[in-house]
Structure formats: structure tokens, C-alpha cells
PDB file of C-alpha atoms in Angstrom:
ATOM      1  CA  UNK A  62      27.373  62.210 182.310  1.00 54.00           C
ATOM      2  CA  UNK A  63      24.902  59.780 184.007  1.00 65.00           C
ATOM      3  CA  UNK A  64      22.780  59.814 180.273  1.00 68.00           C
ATOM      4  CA  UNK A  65      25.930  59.171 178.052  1.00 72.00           C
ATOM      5  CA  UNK A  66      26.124  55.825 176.211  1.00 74.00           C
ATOM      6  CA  UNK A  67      28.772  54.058 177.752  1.00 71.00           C
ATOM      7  CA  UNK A  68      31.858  53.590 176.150  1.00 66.00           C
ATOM      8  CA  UNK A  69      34.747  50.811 175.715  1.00 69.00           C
ATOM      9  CA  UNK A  70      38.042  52.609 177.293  1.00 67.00           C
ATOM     10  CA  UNK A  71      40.185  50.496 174.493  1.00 70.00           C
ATOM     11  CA  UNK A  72      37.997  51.792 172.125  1.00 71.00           C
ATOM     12  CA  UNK A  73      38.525  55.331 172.959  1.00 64.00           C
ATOM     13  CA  UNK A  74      41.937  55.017 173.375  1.00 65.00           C
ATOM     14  CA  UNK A  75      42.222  53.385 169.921  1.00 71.00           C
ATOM     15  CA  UNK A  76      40.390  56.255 168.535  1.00 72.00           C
ATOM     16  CA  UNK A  77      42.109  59.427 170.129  1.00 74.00           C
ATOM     17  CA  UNK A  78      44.564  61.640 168.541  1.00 76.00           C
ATOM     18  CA  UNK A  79      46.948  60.478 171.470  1.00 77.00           C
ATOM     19  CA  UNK A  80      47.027  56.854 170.012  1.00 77.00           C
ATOM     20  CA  UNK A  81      47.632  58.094 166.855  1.00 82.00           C
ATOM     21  CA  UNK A  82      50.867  59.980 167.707  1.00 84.00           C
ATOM     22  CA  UNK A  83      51.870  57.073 169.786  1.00 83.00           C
ATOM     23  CA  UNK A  84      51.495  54.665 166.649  1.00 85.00           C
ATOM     24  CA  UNK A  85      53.276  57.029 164.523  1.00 89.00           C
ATOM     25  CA  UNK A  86      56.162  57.674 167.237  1.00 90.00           C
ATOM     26  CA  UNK A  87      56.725  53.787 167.098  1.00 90.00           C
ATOM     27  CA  UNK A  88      56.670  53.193 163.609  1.00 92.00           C
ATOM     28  CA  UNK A  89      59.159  56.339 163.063  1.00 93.00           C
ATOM     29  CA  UNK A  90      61.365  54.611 165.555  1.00 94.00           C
ATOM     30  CA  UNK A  91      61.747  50.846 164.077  1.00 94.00           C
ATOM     31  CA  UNK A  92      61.792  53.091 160.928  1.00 94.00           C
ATOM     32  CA  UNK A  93      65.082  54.256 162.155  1.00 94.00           C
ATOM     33  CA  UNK A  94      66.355  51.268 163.675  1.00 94.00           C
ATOM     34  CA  UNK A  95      65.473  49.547 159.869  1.00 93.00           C
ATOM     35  CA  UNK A  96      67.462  52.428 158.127  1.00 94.00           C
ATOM     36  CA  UNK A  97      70.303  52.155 160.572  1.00 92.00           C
ATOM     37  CA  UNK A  98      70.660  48.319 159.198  1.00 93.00           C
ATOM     38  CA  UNK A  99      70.536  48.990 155.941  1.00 91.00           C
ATOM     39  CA  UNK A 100      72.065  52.424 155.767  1.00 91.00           C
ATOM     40  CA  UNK A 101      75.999  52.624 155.154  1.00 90.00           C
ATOM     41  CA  UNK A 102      77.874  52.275 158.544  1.00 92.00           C
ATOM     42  CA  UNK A 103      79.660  55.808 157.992  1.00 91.00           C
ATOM     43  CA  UNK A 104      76.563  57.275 158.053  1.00 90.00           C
ATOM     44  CA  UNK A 105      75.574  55.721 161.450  1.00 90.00           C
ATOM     45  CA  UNK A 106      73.802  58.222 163.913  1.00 88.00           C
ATOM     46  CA  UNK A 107      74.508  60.933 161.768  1.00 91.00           C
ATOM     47  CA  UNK A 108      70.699  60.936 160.669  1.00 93.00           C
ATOM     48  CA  UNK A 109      67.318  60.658 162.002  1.00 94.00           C
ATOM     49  CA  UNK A 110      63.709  59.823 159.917  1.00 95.00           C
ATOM     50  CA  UNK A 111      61.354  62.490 161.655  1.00 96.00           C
ATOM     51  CA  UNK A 112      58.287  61.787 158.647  1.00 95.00           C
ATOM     52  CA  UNK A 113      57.145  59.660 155.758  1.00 94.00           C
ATOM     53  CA  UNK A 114      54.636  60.686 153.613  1.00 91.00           C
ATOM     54  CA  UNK A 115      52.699  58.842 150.897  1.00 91.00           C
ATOM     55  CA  UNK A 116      55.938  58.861 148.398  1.00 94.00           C
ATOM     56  CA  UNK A 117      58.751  60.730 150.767  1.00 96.00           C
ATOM     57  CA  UNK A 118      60.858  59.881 153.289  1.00 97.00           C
ATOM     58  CA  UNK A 119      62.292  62.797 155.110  1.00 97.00           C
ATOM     59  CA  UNK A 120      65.164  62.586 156.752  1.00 96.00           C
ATOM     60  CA  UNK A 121      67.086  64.891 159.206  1.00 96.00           C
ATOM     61  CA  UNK A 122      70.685  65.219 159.312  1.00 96.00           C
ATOM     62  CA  UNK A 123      73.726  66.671 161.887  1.00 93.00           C
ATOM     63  CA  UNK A 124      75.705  68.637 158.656  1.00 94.00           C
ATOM     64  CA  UNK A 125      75.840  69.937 154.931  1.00 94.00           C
ATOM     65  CA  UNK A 126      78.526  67.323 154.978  1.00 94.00           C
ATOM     66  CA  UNK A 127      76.338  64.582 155.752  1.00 93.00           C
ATOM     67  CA  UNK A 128      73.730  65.997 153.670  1.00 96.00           C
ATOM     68  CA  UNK A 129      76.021  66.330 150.855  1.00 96.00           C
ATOM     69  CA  UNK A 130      77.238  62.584 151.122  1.00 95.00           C
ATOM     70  CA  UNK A 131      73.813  61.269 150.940  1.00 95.00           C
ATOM     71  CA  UNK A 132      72.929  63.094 148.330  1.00 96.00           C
ATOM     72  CA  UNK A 133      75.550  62.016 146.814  1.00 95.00           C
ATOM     73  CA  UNK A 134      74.366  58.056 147.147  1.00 94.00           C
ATOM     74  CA  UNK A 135      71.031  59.419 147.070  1.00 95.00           C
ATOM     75  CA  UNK A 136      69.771  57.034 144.429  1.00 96.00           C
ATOM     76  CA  UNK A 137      71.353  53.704 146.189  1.00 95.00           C
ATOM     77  CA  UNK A 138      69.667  54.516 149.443  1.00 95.00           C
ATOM     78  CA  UNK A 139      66.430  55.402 147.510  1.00 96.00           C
ATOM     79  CA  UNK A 140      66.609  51.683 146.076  1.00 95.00           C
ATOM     80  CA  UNK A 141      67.420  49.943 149.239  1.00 94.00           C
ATOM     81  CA  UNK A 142      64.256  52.162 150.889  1.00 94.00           C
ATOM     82  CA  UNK A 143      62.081  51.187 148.218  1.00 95.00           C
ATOM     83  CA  UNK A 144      62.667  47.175 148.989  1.00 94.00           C
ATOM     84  CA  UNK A 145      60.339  48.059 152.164  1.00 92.00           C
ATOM     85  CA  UNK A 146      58.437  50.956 151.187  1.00 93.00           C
ATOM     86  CA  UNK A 147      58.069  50.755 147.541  1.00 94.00           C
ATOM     87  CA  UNK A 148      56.130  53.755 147.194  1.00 95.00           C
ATOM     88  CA  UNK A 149      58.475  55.951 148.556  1.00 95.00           C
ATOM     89  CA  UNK A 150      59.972  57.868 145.636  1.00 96.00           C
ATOM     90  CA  UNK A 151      62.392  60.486 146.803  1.00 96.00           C
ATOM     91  CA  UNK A 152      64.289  61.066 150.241  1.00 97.00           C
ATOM     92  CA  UNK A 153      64.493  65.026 151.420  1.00 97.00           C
ATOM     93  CA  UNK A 154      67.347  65.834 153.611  1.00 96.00           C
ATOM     94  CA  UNK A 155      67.456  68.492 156.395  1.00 96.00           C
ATOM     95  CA  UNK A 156      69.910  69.951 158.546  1.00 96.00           C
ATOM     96  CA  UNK A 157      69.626  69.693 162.074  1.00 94.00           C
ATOM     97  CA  UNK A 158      72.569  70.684 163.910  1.00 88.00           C
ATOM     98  CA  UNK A 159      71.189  69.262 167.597  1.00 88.00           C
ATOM     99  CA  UNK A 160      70.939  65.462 165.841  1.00 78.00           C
ATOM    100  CA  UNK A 161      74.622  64.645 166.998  1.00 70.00           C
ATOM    101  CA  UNK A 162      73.443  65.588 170.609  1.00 65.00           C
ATOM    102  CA  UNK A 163      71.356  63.162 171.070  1.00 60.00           C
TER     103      UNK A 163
END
């Protein structure tokens, strides 16, 4: 330890797998509180962004009823997604039964 370079601490923070779970933790999170804006009001708290990926948003949801309602307006939401994210190409529903829980 006494004949390592020395290092900047915000630099290794920066750098560490922590920081990147943090920055993707917050970005999922204003993610959600932009979907919950723009999102029908029915639909409010009924479902929960848990990933994006390079052209998917994936999306978790309390019930095959909710599922089956987005679906349903699947290409609407897709369009008002895509007015922030305009790569995003499809949205992929799960069912998570714990969501309404929370």
C-alpha cells in the first residue's frame, strides 16, 4: 500500500460498479416519475420501469388486467415514450404481483 500510485477518491468512486448502479437506480426512478406524467391516470401506480435497454423499455406490472390494458394502448404509450427516448421501439410487460405493495 505505501508503493501504490495515489488515487483521486472522486475518481474511484466515479469509476466503481457501485456508482454505476447508483446512476442507473436514479435514472430508473425520474424514469418513473416521467412515465407517471405522461402515462394515463388509470394506470397510476399500477406499474413500475425496472430496465431500459438500447430499444426496450420494460415495464413491470401488479395484474394480467393491467397488462392486458396496456397492451391494449400499447402503441399510444410507445409514441408518447418515443418523444423522450426515441430509440426505444417496443415496451415488454411483466407481472409482478408485489408492485401494488409498495
Amino acid at each position: 500500500m505505501r508503493y501504490e500510485r495515489t488515487v483521486n477518491i472522486n475518481e474511484l468512486v466515479k469509476n466503481s460498479h457501485l456508482s454505476n448502479v447508483i446512476q442507473k437506480g436514479l435514472f430508473l426512478n425520474a424514469l418513473n416519475g416521467r412515465l407517471q406524467r405522461i402515462f394515463p391516470e388509470q394506470y397510476q401506480g399500477c406499474y413500475f420501469a425496472v430496465d431500459m435497454t438500447q430499444d426496450s423499455l420494460i415495464l413491470q406490472v401488479t395484474g394480467a388486467t393491467v397488462r392486458q390494458a396496456l397492451l391494449f394502448h400499447q402503441q399510444q404509450l410507445l409514441s408518447l415514450v418515443q418523444q423522450d427516448f426515441p430509440k426505444i421501439r417496443k415496451i415488454t410487460f411483466q407481472i409482478n404481483p408485489e408492485l401494488h405493495r409498495r
